[in-house]
Tab-separated table of C-alpha atoms in Angstrom:
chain	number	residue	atom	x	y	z
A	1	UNK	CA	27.179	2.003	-38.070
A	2	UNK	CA	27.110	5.718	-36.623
A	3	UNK	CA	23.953	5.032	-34.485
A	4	UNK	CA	26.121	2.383	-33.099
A	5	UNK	CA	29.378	4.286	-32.349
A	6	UNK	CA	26.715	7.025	-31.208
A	7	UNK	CA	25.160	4.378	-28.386
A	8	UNK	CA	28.347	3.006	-27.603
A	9	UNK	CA	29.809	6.542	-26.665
A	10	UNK	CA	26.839	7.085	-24.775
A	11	UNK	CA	26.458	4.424	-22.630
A	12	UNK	CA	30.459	4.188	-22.759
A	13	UNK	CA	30.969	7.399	-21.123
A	14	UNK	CA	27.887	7.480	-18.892
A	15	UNK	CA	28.450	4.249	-17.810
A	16	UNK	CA	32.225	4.660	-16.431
A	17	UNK	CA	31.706	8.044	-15.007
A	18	UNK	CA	33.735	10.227	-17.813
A	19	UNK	CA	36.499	8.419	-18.374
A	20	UNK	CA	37.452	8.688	-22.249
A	21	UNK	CA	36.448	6.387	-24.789
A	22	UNK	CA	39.843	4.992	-26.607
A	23	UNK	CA	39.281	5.688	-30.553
A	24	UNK	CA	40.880	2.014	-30.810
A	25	UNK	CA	37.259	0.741	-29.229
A	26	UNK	CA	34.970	2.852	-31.638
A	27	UNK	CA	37.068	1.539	-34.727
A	28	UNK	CA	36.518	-1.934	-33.173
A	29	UNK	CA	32.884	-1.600	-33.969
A	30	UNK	CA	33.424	-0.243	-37.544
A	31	UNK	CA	36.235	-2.713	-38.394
A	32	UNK	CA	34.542	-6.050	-36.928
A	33	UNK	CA	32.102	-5.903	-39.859
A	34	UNK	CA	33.675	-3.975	-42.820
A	35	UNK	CA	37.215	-3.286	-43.723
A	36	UNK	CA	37.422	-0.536	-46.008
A	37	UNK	CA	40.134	1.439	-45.398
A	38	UNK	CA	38.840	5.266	-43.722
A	39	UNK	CA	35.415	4.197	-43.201
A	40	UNK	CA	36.188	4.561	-39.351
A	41	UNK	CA	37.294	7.795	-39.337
A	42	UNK	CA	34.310	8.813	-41.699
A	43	UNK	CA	32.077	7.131	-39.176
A	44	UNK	CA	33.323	8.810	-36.323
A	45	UNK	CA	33.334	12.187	-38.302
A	46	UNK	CA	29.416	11.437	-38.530
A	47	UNK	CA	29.256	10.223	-35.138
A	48	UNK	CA	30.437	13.828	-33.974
A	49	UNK	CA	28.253	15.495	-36.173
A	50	UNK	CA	25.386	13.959	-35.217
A	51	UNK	CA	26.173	13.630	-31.491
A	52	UNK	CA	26.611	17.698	-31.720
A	53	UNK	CA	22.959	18.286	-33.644
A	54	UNK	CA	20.690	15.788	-31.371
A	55	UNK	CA	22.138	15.545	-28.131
A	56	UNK	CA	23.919	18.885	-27.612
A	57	UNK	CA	27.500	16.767	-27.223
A	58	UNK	CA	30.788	17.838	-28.493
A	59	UNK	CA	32.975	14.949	-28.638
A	60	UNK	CA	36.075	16.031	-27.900
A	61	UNK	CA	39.377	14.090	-28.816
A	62	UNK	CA	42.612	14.419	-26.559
A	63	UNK	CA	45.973	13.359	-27.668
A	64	UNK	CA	47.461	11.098	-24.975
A	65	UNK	CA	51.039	11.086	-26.060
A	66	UNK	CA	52.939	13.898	-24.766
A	67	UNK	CA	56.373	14.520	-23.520
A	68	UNK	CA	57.277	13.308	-20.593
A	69	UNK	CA	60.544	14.850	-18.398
A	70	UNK	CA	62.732	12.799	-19.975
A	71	UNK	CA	61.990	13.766	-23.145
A	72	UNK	CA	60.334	10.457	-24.458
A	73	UNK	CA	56.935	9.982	-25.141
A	74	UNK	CA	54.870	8.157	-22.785
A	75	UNK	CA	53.558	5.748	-25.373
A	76	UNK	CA	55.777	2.592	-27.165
A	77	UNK	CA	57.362	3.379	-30.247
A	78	UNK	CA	55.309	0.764	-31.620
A	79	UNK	CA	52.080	2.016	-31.175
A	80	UNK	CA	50.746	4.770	-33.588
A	81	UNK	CA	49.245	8.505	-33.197
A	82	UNK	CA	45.979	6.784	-34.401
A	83	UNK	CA	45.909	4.746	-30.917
A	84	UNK	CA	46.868	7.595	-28.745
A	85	UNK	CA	44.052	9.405	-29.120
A	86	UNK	CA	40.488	9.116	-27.101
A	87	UNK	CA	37.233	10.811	-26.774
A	88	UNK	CA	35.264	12.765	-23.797
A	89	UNK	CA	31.701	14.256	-24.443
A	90	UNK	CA	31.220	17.824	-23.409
A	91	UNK	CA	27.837	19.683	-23.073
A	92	UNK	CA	27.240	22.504	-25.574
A	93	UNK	CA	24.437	23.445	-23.881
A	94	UNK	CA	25.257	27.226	-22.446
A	95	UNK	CA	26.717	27.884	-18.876
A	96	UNK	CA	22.889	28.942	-17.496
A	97	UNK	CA	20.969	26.454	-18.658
A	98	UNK	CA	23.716	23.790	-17.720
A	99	UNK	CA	23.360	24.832	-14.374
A	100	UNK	CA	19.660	24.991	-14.247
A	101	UNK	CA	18.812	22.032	-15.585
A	102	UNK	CA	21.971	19.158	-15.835
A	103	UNK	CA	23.996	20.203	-12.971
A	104	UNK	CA	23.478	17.508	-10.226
A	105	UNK	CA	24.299	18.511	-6.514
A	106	UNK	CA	25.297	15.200	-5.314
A	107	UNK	CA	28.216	15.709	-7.649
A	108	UNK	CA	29.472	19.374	-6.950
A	109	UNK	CA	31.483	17.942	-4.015
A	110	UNK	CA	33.512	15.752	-6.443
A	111	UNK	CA	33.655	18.663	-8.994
A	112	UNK	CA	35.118	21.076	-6.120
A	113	UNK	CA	38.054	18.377	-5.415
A	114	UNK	CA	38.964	18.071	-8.817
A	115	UNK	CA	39.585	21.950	-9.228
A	116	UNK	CA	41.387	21.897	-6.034
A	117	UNK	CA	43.295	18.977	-7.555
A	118	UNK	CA	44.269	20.934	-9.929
A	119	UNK	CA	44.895	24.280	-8.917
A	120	UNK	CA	47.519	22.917	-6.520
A	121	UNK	CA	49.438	21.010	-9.354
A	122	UNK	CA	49.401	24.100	-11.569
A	123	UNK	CA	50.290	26.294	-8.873
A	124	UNK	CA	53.245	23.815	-8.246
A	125	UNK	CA	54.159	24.378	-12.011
A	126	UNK	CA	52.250	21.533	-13.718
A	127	UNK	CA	54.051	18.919	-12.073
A	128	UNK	CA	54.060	17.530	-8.387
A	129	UNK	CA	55.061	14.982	-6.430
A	130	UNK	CA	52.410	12.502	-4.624
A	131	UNK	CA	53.735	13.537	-0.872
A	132	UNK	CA	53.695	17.137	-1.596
A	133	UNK	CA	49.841	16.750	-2.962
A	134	UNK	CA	49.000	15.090	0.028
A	135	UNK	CA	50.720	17.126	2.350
A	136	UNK	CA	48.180	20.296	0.484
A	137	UNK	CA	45.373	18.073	0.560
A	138	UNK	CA	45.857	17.232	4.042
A	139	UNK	CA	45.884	21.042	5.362
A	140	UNK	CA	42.600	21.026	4.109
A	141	UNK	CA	40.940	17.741	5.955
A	142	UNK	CA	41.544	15.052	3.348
A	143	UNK	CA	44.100	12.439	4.407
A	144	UNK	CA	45.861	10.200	2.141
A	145	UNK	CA	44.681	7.471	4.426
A	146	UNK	CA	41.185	8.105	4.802
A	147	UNK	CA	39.166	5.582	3.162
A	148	UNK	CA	35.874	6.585	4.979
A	149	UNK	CA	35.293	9.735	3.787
A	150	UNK	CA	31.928	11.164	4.452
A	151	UNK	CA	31.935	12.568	0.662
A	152	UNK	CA	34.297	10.292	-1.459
A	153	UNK	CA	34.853	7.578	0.400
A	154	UNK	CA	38.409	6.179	-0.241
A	155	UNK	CA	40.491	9.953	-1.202
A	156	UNK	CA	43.226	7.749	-2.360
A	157	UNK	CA	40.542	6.096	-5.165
A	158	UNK	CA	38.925	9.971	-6.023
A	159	UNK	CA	42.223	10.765	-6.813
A	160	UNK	CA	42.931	8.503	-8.991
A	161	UNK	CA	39.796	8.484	-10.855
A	162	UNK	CA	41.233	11.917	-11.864
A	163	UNK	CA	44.044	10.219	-13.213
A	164	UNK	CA	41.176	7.265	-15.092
A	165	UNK	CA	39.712	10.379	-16.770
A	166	UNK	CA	42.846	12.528	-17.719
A	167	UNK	CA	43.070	15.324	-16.042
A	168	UNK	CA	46.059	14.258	-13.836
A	169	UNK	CA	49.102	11.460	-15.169
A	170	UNK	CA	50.627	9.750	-12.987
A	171	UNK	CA	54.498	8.989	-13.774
A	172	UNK	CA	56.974	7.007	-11.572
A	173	UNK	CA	60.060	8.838	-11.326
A	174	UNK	CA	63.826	7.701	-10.206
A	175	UNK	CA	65.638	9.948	-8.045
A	176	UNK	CA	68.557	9.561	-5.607
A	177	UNK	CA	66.013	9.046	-2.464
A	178	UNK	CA	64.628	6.225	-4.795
A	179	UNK	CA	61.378	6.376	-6.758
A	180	UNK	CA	58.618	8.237	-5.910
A	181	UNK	CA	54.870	9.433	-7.713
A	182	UNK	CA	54.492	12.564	-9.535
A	183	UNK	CA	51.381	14.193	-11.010
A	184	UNK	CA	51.098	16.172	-13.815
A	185	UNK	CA	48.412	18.025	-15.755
A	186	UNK	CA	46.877	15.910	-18.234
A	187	UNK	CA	45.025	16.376	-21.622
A	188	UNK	CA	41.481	17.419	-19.878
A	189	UNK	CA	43.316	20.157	-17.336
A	190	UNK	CA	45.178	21.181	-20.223
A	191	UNK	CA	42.072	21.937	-22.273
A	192	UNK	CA	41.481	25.976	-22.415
A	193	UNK	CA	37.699	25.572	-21.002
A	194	UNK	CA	38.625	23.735	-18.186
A	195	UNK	CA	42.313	25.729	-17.735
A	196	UNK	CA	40.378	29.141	-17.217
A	197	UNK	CA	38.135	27.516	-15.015
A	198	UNK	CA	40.867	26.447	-12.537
């Protein structure tokens, strides 16, 4: 059972580009066989453990509900603290050899947006409206619009594949000019590694 939570993360998170694995899917694989009550958590304990000591991988939960303006969380009532939460793998290697030997090129463009991303929300407080992103973004070449992009391609979609692998939320809000999009740091940009970073 833990070598197949362990391949399932891997391919899982390699396979759509860092977006976290929802714990809901890993107990899937436990549960679909055995129904002892725990024996998921225990098998994702091992999971971790093992994914730490072979491949150099901390896997890293994040807590999806969180406040929201109003006050209310952004999940149902319904649904418990056990579904809110989800995985990312991060590299234990050290900062050096990360660099010298995992860092791919063809992906520091993408890596250089998503700081940008997110300096200019946290700079705006942690919290900012879609036009005034754009209207940032835009003073430095990349239009809302653009869906030829030399680099990304379609801005609008690199954007929100930062929302796909929580670093930014995206929340629909009411206000007297109607309703309009606003971003906020999510559970990755609030994580202290990638916080000093930005």
């Amino acid at each position: 059972l833990v070598s197949e939570v362990i391949r399932f993360i891997l391919f899982k998170f390699h396979q759509s580009s860092g977006t976290p694995i929802k714990r809901e899917d890993l107990t899937q694989i436990v549960t679909k066989n055995y129904r002892q009550r725990n024996l998921a958590t225990h098998v994702i304990n091992e999971a971790k453990k093992k994914l730490s000591n072979v491949f150099g991988y901390d896997l890293k939960e994040l807590q999806r509900a969180r406040a929201s303006s109003t006050g209310q969380s952004r999940l149902p009532q319904s649904q418990s603290s056990v579904d809110s939460k989800s995985y990312v793998l991060v590299s234990e290697l050290p900062l050096e050899v990360f660099k010298k030997h995992v860092v791919d090129e063809t992906t520091s463009p993408v890596t250089g947006f998503t700081f940008v991303v997110l300096a200019i929300v946290q700079l705006a407080g942690g919290k900012i409206p879609e036009e005034t992103l754009w209207h940032h973004l835009k003073r430095m070449g990349l239009h809302e619009n653009d869906e030829h992009n030399p680099v990304f391609g379609n801005n609008k979609q690199t954007l929100e594949t930062l929302v796909q692998q929580r670093f930014l939320q995206k929340e629909k809000v009411s206000g007297p000019e109607g309703s309009t999009l606003v971003y906020d740091l999510a559970e990755r940009a609030l994580d202290p590694q990638v916080s000093e970073k930005v």
